[in-house]
XYZ file of C-alpha atoms in Angstrom:
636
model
C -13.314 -123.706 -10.615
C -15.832 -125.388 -12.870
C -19.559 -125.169 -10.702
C -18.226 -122.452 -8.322
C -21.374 -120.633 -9.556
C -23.264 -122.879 -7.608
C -24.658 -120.624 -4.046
C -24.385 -122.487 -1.136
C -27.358 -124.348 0.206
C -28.712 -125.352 3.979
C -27.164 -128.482 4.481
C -30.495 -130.251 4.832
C -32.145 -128.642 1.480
C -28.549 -130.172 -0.117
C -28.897 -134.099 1.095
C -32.937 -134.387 0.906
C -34.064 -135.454 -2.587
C -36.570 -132.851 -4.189
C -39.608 -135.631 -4.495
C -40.540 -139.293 -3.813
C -42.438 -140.192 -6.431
C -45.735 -139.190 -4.280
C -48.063 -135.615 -4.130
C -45.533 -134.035 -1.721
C -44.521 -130.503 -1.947
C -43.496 -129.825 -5.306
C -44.328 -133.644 -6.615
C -47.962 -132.862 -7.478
C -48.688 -132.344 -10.873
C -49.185 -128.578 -12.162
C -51.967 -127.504 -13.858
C -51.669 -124.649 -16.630
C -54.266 -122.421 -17.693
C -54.401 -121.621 -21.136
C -52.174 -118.962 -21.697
C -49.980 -119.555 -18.791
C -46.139 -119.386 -18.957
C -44.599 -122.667 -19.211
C -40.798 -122.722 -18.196
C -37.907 -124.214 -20.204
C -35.337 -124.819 -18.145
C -31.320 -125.292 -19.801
C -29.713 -128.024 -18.328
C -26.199 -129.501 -19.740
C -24.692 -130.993 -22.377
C -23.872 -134.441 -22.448
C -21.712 -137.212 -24.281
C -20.811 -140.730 -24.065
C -17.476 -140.102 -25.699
C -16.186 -138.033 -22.626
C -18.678 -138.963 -20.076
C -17.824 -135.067 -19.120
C -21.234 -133.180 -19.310
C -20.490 -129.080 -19.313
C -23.222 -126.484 -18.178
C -25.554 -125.061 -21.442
C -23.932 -121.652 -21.034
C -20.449 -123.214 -21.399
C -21.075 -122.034 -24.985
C -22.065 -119.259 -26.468
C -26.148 -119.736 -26.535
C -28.287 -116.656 -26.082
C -28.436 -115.752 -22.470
C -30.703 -113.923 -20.424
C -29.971 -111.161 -18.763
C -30.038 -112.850 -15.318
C -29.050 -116.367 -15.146
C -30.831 -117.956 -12.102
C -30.100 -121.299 -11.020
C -32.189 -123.859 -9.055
C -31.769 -125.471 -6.155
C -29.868 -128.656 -6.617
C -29.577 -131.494 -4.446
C -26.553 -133.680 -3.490
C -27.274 -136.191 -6.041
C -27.947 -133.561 -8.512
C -24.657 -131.588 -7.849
C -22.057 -135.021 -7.696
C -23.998 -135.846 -11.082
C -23.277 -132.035 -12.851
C -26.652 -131.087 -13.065
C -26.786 -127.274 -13.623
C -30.619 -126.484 -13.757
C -30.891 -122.394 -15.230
C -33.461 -120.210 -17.071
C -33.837 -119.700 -20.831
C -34.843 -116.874 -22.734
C -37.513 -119.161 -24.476
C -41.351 -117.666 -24.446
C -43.555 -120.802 -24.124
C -47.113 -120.441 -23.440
C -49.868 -122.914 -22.288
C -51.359 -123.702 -25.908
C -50.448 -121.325 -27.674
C -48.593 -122.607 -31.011
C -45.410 -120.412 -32.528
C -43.966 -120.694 -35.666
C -40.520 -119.788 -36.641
C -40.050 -117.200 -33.374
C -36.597 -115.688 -33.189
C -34.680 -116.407 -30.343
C -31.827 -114.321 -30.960
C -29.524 -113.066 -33.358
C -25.424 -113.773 -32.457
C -22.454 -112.756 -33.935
C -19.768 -115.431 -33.684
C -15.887 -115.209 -33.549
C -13.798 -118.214 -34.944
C -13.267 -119.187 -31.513
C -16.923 -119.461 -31.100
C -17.081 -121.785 -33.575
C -14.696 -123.953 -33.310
C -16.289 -124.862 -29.856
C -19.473 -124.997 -31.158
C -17.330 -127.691 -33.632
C -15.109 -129.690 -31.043
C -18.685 -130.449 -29.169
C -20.042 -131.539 -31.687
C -17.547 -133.983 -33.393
C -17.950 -135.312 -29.914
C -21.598 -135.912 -30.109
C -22.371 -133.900 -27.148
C -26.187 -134.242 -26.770
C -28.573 -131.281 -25.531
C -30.503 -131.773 -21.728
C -33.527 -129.471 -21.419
C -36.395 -129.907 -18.679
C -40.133 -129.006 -18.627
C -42.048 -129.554 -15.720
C -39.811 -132.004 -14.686
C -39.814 -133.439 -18.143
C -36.455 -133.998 -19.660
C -36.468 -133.350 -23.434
C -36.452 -136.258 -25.637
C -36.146 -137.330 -29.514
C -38.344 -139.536 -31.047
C -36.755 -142.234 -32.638
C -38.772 -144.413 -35.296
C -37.058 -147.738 -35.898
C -38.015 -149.584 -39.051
C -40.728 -152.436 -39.187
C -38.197 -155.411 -39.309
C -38.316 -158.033 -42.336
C -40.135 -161.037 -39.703
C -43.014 -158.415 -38.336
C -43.466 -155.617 -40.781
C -46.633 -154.375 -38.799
C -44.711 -153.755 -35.550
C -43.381 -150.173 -35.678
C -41.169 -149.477 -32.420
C -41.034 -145.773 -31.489
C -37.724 -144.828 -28.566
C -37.568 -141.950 -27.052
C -33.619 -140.712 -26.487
C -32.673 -138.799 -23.313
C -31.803 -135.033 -25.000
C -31.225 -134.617 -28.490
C -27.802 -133.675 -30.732
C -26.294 -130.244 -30.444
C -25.500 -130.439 -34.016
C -23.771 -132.978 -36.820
C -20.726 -133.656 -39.318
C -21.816 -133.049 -42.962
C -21.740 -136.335 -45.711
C -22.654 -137.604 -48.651
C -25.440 -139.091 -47.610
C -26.695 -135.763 -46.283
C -27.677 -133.693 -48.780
C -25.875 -129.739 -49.027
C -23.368 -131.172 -46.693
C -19.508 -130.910 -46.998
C -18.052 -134.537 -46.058
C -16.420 -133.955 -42.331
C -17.928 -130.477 -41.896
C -20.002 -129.500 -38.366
C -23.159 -128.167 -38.939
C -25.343 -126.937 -35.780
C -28.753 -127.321 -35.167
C -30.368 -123.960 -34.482
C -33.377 -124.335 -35.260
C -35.724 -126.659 -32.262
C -39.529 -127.734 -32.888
C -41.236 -127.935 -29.381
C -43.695 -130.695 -29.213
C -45.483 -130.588 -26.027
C -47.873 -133.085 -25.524
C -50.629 -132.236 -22.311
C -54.023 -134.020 -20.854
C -57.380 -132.748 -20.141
C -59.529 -134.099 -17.710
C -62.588 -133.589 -15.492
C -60.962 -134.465 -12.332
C -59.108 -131.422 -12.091
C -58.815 -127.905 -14.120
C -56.220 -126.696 -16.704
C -54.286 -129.048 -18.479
C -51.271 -131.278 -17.642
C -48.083 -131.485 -19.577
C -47.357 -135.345 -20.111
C -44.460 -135.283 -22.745
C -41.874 -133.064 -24.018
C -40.315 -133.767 -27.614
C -37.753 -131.779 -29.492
C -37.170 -131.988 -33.366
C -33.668 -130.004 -34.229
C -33.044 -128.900 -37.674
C -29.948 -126.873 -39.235
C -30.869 -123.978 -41.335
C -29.200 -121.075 -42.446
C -31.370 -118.119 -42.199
C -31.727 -115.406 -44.090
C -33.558 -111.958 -43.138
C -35.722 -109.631 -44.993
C -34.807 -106.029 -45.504
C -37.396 -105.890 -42.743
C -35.485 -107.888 -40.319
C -37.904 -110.513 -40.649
C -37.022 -114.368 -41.648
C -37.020 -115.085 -45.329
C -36.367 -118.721 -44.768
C -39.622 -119.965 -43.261
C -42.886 -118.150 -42.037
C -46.227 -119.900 -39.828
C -46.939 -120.908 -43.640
C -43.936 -122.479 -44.607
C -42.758 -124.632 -41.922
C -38.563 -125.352 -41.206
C -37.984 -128.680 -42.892
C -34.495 -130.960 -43.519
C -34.741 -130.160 -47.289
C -33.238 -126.484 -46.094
C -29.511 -125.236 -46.947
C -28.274 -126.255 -43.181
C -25.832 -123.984 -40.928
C -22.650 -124.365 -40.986
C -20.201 -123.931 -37.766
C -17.673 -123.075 -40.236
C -15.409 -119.425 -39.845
C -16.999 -116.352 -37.836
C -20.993 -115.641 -38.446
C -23.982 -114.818 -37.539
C -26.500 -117.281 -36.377
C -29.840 -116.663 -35.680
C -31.410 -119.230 -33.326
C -35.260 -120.233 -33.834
C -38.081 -122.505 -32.431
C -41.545 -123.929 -33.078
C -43.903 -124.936 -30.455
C -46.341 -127.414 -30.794
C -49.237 -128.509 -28.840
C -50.625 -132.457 -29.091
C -53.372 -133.667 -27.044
C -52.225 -137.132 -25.221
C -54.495 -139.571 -23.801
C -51.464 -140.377 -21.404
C -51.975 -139.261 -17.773
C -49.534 -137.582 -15.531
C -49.037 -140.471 -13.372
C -47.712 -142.531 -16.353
C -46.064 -139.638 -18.358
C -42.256 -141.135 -17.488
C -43.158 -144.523 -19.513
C -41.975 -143.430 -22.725
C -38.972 -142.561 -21.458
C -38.488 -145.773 -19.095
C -38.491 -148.079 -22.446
C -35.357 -149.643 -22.992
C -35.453 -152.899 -23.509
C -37.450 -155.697 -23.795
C -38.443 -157.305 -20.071
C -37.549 -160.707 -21.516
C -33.821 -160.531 -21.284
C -33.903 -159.149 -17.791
C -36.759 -162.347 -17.039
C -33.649 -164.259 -18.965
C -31.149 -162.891 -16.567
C -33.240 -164.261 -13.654
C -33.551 -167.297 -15.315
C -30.203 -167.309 -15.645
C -29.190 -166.481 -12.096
C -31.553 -169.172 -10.507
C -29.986 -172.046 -12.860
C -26.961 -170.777 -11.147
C -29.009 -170.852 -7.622
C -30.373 -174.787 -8.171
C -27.329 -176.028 -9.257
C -25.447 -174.865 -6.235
C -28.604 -175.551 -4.098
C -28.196 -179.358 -5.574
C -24.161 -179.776 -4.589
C -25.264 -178.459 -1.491
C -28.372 -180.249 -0.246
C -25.367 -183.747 -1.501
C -23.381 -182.150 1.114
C -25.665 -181.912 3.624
C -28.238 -184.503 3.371
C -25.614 -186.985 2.478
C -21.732 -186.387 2.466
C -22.208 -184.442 5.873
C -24.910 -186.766 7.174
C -22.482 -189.867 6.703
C -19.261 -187.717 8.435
C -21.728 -186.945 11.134
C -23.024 -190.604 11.907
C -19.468 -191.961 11.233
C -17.533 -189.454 13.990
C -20.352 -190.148 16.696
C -20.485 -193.606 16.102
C -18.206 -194.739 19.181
C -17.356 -198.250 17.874
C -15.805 -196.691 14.721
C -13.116 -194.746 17.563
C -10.485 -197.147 16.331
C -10.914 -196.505 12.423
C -11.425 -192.911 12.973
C -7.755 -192.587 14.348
C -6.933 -193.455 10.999
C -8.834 -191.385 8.848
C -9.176 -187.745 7.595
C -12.066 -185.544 7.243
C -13.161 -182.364 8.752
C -13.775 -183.552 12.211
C -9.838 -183.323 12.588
C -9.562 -179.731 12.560
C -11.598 -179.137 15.488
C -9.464 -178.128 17.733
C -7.839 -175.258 15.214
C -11.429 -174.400 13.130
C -11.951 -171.539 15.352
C -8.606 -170.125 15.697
C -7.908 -166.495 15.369
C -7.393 -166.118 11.236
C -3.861 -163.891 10.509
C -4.570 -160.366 10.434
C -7.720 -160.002 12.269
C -8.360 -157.021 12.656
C -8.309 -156.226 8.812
C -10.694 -159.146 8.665
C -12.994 -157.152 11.138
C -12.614 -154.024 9.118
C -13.253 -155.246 5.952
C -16.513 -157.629 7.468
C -17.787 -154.366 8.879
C -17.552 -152.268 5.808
C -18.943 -155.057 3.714
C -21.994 -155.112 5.885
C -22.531 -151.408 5.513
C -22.079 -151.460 1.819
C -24.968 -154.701 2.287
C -27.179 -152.803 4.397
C -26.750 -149.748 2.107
C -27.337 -151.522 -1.186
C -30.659 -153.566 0.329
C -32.346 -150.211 1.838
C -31.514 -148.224 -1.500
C -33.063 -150.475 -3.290
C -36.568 -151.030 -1.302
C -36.566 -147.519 -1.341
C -36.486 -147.438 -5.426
C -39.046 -150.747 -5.765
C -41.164 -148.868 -3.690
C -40.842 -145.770 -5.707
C -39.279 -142.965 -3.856
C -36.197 -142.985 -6.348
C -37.833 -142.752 -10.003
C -35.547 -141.625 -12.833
C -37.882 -138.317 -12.335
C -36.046 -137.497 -8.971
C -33.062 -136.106 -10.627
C -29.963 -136.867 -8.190
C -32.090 -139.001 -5.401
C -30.900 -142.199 -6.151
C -27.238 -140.782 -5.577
C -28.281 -138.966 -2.530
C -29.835 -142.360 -1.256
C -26.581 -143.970 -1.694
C -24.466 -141.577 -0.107
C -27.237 -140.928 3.232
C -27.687 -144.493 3.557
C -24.282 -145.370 3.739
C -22.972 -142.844 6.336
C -26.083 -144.141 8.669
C -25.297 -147.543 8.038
C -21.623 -147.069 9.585
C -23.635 -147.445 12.577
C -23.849 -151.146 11.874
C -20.267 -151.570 10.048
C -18.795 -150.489 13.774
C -20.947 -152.649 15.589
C -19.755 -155.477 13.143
C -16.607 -154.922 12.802
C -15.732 -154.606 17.464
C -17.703 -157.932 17.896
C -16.042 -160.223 15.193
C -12.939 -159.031 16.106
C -13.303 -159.468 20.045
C -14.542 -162.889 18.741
C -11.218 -162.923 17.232
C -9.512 -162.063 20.302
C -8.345 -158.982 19.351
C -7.537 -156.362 22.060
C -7.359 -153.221 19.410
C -10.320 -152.268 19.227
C -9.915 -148.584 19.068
C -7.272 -148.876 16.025
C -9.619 -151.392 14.923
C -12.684 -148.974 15.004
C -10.305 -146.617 13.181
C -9.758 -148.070 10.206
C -13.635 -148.823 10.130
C -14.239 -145.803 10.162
C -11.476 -144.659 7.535
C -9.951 -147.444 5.562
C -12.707 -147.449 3.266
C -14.057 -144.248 2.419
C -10.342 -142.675 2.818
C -9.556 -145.052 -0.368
C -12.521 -143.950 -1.982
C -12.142 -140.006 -1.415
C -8.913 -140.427 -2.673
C -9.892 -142.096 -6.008
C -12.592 -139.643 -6.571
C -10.889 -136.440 -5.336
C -7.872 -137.390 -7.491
C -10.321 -137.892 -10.554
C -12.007 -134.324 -9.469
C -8.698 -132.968 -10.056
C -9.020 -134.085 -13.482
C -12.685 -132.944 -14.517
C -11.387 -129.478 -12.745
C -8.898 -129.498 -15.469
C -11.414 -130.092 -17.967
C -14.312 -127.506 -16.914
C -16.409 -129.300 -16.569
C -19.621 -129.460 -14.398
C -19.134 -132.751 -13.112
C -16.771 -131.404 -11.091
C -17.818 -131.247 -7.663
C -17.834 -127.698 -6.197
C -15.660 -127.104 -2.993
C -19.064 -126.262 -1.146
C -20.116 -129.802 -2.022
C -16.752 -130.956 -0.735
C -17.298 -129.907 2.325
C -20.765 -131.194 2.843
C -19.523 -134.483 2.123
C -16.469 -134.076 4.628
C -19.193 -133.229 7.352
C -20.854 -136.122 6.297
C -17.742 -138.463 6.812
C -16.205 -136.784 9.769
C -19.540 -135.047 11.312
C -21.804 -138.479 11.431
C -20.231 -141.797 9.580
C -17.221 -141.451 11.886
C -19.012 -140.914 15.275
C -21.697 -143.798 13.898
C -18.542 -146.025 13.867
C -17.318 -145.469 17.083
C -21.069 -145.751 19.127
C -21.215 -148.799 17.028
C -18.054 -150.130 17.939
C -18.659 -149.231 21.534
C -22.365 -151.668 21.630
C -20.097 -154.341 19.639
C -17.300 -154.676 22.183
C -19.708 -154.292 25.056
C -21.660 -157.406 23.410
C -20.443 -160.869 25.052
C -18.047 -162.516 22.141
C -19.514 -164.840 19.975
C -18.975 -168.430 21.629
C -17.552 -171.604 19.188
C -18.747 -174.919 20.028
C -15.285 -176.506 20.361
C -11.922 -175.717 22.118
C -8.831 -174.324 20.207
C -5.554 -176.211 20.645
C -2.605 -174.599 21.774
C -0.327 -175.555 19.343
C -1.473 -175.139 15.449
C -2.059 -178.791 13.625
C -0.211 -179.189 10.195
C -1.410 -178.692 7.276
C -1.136 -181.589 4.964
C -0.127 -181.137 1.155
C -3.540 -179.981 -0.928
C -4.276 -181.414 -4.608
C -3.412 -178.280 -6.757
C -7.628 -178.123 -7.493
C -7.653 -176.920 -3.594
C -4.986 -174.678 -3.837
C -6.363 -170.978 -2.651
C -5.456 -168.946 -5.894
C -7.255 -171.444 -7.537
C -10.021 -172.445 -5.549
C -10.684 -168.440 -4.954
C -10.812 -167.829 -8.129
C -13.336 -170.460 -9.140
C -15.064 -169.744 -6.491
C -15.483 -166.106 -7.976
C -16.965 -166.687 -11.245
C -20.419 -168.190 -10.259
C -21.523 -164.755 -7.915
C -20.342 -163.197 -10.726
C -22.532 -165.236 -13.184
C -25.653 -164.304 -11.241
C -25.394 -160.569 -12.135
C -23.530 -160.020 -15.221
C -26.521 -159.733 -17.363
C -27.755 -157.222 -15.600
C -24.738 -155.452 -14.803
C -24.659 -154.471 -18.993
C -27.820 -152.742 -18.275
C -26.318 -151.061 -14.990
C -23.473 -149.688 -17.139
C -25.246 -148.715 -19.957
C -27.523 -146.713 -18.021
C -24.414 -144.714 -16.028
C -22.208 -144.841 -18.968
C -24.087 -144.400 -21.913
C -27.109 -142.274 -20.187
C -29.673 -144.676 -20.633
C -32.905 -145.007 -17.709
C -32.847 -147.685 -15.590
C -35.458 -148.215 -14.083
C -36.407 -151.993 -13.246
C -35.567 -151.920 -9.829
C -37.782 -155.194 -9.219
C -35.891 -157.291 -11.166
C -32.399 -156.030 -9.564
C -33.838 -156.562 -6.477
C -34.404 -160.102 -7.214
C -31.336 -160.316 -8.812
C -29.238 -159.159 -5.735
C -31.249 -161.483 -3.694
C -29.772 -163.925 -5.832
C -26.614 -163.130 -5.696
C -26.618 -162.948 -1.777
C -27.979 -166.840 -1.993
C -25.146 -167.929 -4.514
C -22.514 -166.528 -2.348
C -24.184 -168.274 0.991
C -23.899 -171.168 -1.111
C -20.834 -171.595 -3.088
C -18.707 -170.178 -0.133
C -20.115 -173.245 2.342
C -19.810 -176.043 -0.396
C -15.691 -174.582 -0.722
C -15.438 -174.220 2.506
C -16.383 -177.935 3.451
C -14.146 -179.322 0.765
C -11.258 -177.396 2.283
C -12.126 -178.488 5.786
C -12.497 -182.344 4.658
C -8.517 -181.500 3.220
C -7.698 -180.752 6.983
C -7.201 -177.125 5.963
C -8.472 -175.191 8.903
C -7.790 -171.697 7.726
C -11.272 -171.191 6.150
C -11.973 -166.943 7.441
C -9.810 -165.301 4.965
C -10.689 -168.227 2.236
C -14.507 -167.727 2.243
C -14.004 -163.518 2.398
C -12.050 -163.706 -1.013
C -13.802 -166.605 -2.518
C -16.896 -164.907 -2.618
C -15.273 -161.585 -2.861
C -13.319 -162.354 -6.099
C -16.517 -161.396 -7.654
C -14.845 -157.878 -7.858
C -12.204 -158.503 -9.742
C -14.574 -160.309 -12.072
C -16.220 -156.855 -12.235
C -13.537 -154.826 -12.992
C -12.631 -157.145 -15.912
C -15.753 -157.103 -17.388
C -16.267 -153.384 -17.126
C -13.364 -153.617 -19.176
C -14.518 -155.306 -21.952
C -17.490 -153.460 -21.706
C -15.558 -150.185 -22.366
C -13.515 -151.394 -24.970
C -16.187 -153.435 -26.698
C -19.150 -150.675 -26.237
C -18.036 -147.437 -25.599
C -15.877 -145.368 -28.073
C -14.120 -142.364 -25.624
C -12.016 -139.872 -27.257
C -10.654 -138.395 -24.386
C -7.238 -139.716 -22.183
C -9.452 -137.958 -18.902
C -12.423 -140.033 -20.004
C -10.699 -143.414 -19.901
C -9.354 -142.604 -16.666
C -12.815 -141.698 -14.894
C -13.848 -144.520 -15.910
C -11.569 -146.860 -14.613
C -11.228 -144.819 -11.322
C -14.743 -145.352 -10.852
C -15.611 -148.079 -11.856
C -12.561 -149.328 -9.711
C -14.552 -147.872 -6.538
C -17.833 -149.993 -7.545
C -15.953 -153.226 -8.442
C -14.308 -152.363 -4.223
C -17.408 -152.401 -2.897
C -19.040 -155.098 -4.491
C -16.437 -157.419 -3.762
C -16.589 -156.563 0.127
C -20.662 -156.598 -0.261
C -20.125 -160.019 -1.538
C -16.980 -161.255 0.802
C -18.902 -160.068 4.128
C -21.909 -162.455 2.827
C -19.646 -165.220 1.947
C -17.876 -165.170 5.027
C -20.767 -165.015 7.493
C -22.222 -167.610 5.449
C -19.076 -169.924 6.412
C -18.865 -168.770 9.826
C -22.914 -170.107 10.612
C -22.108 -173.501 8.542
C -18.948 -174.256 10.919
C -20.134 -173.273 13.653
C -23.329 -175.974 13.254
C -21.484 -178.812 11.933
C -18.675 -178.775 14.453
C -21.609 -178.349 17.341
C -23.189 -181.329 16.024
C -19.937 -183.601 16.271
C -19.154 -185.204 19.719
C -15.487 -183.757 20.632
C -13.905 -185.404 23.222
C-alpha cells in the first residue's frame, strides 16, 4: 500500500500544523555558521497531467543507506507529502563544482520509468530550510515595455525532457533526463543576529552525458569548466550508466528571512483579483438597488395599503403577499432534510469564515506545508458543534418530533457522502502507487475524528438546540393549505432557481480560476485578503438575491418559499461543477483515465459544500425577511 512507510504518529503531533507563521518552536529562522551542514531534503514528484505526485525514491535515484522520514502532519499526509534525506553534501558557503553524487547502473526497466515520468512532465519537489526548490523563469521584455523584465519563480523544476529540433543533439520524441542540478542558494547577513540566513533556494537542471577519466574522475566538466546546455545531453534511452552531479552556489541577497516566501508568492498581477472585487460589488449594488425598490417602495406601499382599514373592501379583491399569511410559516415538505442540510451548511459557513481569518492573519502561509488542509479538516469537526445545534432548533421550529434521526443524519449524511467519494477515489490512487494515497494509519485518525468528536459535537449540539424554546412566527398557520394559483412560467421554480443561481456564482468565479489553478496546476495562493472579501461578498449577494425571489414568489401567492430560497441560492453549486468543467477541459491537459476521475470526484465534494454554504445563507436570509414583513402587517 502506497505510503505504508509512513510510522505512526501521536494523534496530536498528526492534526497540529508544524508552524504559524510566527517564532514558535521550529518557526524561527536558523542561523548557519560557515561551514555548517545544510540539509536537502527529497520530497515528491509532481505533475499536472496526473495530478498523482509519487515519493522521490519511487525511482531509482541514489539512496542513502538509511532513508529517514519526517514527521508529517495531517495536511501534509492527505496532500502526499513524503519529506526524506538525500545523500547530497551541502555546506554553509562553501561552493562545489561538478561533485559526484553517484554512479548507477540502469536496467531497461529503469529507464523506461525514468521515460513514462517524464513524457508526463512530472516536476521535481526538494526543500531547504523550509524552502521549496524553485526555477527561475525569465520572461521576455514585451514589444509595449521593453525595459520591464519579469522574473517567476516555478514551484520544483522538470525531472527531465523529450528531445527536438529545436534542441540541439536531440532525437525528435526522445526522453532525456536531467542529472546534472546547479544549487543556487541565496542567504543574508546581518548585525542583528550571527551566522547567516538562507532566503532562497534555486535549482538549474542540465542533461549531460558524462564521461570518466581512466582515473575515475569526470572528463566532461571540472571547477574550471562549468556544466553548460551546449553539452551532448543524457539520454533515458536502453540500459546505462548514469552518473548524477551537482553545483552549489552561494549569492548574497539583500532579502530578509521574514520576506524570503515573496518570490515564490508572485503569481499574478493584484489588478485582476482588485477586478474580481470590482466585479463582485457591481454584482452587490445592483442587487442592493432592486432591493432597497423593494423595500423602500414596493414593500412600503403593500405595507401602508394592507393596514390601511378603509381599503378592507378592495383588499378582498386583490393579491399580494399579505394573502399567504396564514400558510407562510407552515412546516416546508421534508423537514427534517431541510434541518440537516441548514445545519451542515452552517458548519461548512462557520468552517470556511474561521479558516480563512486564520490564513489573513497568517497562521496558514504557503510555508506551513499541509496547515491549511489540517485547518479545514479541525475546524470542521469542531464546528459540528454548531451544525447540531442548528439543525434540532429549525427543525423543532418545523415541528418535527425526530429529532434523534434528525441529529443522525447531521451527524452522517454529509461526511458519509464525502468519505465515500474520497475513499472510493483512494481506491484508485492505491491502484496507481501513488503517495497521495492516504495511508490506513491516516484513515483511522480521520475515523476518530468523525466518530470520536464531530459525531458526539452533533449530538450535545442537538441536545442545547431542542432544549432552546422554538423559534416563534408572527402569524398563525391555517389548518387547511390555501391554493396555489397558476405562476407565469418566469416564476416557475426550475427556472426561477436557476436564475437565481448564476449571480452568487458571478461574485466568485474570477477568483475561483485562481483557486483551481493553485490546487490543480500547483500554483501558490496566497491572497487570502482578497478571498476574504470576496466570500464576504458572496454571503451579501446570496442575503440579497434570495429575499428579492423570495418576495416576488410571495406577491404570486406562492407560500412555499423554505425549500425555494435553500436551492436558489444553493444552485451556485451546480454552477461550480460546470465551470470546473470547462476549466479542465479548457486548461488542463490529463493523460490519465484515474486523473479525470479525481478530479471530478473532488471537485464534486467542493461544488457539495459550497452549494449548502451558500443555500444555508440564502435560506436564513429568507427566513429573517418573512418573518419582519409579515410582523409588520396587521392580521386579523
Amino acid at each position: 500500500m502506497a505510503g505504508g512507510g509512513m510510522r505512526v504518529l501521536p494523534l496530536l503531533q498528526l492534526l497540529l500544523p508544524r508552524a504559524t507563521g510566527f517564532y514558535l518552536p521550529g518557526v524561527a529562522p536558523t542561523e548557519y555558521a560557515d561551514g555548517a551542514r545544510v540539509d536537502l531534503k527529497v520530497n515528491k514528484l509532481t505533475s499536472t497531467k496526473t495530478q498523482l505526485p509519487y515519493e522521490w525514491y519511487s525511482l531509482p535515484f541514489c539512496r542513502p543507506e538509511e532513508i529517514v522520514s519526517k514527521a508529517e502532519n495531517l495536511g501534509e499526509v492527505m496532500r502526499g507529502d513524503k519529506i526524506e534525506n538525500s545523500l547530497y553534501e551541502i555546506k554553509m558557503n562553501i561552493e562545489e563544482s561538478c561533485k559526484i553524487l553517484c554512479h548507477k547502473e540502469y536496467s531497461k526497466s529503469d529507464m523506461n520509468e525514468f521515460k513514462s515520468k517524464i513524457a508526463e512532465d512530472y516536476r521535481v519537489n526538494w526543500i531547504v530550510d523550509n524552502l521549496p526548490a524553485a526555477t527561475r523563469v525569465v520572461e521576455p521584455p514585451s514589444a509595449g515595455n521593453p525595459a520591464r523584465i519579469i522574473t517567476i519563480y516555478e514551484r520544483g523544476f522538470p525531472l527531465g525532457f523529450k528531445g527536438g529540433a529545436e534542441i540541439g543533439g536531440t532525437v525528435e520524441g526522445a526522453a532525456y533526463l536531467y542529472n546534472h542540478h546547479r544549487l543556487v542558494f541565496k542567504y543574508h547577513i546581518d548585525a542583528s543576529f550571527d551566522g547567516s540566513r538562507i532566503v532562497g533556494f534555486e535549482v538549474e537542471p542540465f542533461s549531460v552525458k558524462h564521461r570518466l577519466n581512466s582515473d575515475g574522475k569526470l572528463a566532461t566538466c571540472s571547477k574550471s569548466r562549468q556544466v553548460s546546455h551546449d553539452m551532448p545531453p543524457q539520454e533515458a534511452g536502453p540500459a546505462d550508466t548514469i552518473t548524477w552531479t551537482y553545483d552549489v552556489k552561494w549569492e548574497y541577497s539583500d532579502v530578509k528571512w521574514a520576506s524570503r516566501w515573496d518570490v515564490y508568492l508572485y503569481a499574478t498581477d493584484e489588478q485582476i483579483h482588485w477586478f474580481s472585487i470590482v466585479n463582485s460589488l457591481m454584482i452587490v449594488l445592483f442587487l442592493s438597488g432592486m432591493l432597497a425598490m423593494v423595500i423602500t417602495r414596493t414593500l412600503h406601499r403593500d405595507l401602508l395599503r394592507y393596514n390601511d382599514a378603509e381599503s378592507k373592501e378592495e383588499m378582498a379583491e386583490e393579491s399580494g403577499w399579505k394573502l399567504v399569511h396564514g400558510d407562510v410559516f407552515r412546516p416546508p415538505p421534508r423537514a427534517g432534510l431541510l434541518a440537516v442540510y441548514l445545519g451542515t451548511g452552517v458548519q461548512v459557513l462557520g468552517m470556511t469564515l474561521l479558516t480563512m481569518t486564520f490564513a489573513v492573519l497568517g497562521f496558514l502561509s504557503p510555508s506551513n506545508r499541509g496547515g491549511l488542509m489540517t485547518a479545514l479538516l479541525l475546524l470542521f469537526v469542531l464546528m459540528g458543534l454548531v451544525a447540531g445545534y442548528v439543525s434540532a432548533r429549525m427543525y423543532k421550529s418545523f415541528k418535527g418530533v425526530e429529532w434523534k434521526m434528525t441529529t443522525l443524519k447531521t451527524a452522517f449524511m454529509f461526511p458519509g457522502i464525502v468519505s465515500l467519494i474520497f475513499f472510493t477515489l483512494n481506491l484508485f490512487i492505491w491502484g496507481e502507487r501513488s503517495s497521495g494515497a492516504v495511508p490506513f494509519t491516516t484513515l483511522i485518525v480521520l475515523f476518530l475524528m468523525w466518530f470520536g468528536v464531530s459525531v458526539p459535537l452533533v449530538f450535545v449540539g442537538a441536545y442545547f438546540g431542542y432544549k432552546r424554546p422554538a423559534v416563534e412566527f408572527p402569524t398563525k398557520t391555517n389548518l387547511i393549505p390555501r391554493a396555489i394559483p397558476a405562476q407565469p412560467w418566469y416564476m416557475q421554480p426550475l427556472f426561477a432557481i436557476a436564475v437565481g443561481g448564476i449571480l452568487p456564482f458571478g461574485a466568485v468565479f474570477i477568483e475561483l480560476f485562481f483557486i483551481l489553478s493553485s490546487i490543480w496546476l500547483h500554483q501558490y495562493y496566497y491572497v487570502f485578503g482578497f478571498l476574504l472579501i470576496v466570500l464576504l461578498i458572496l454571503i451579501i449577494t446570496c442575503a440579497e438575491i434570495t429575499i428579492v425571489m423570495c418576495y416576488f414568489q410571495l406577491c404570486g401567492e406562492d407560500y412555499n418559499w423554505a425549500w425555494r430560497s435553500f436551492l436558489t441560492a444553493g444552485c451556485s453549486g451546480l454552477y461550480l461543477f460546470v465551470y470546473s468543467i470547462i476549466y479542465m477541459l479548457t486548461k488542463m491537459n490529463m493523460t490519465r483515465g484515474v486523473s479525470v476521475l479525481l478530479y471530478l470526484g473532488y471537485m464534486l465534494i467542493a461544488s457539495y459544500g459550497f452549494g449548502l454554504l451558500t443555500g444555508c445563507i440564502g435560506f436564513f436570509a429568507c427566513f429573517s425577511f418573512v418573518r419582519i414583513i409579515y410582523a409588520a402587517v396587521k392580521v386579523e
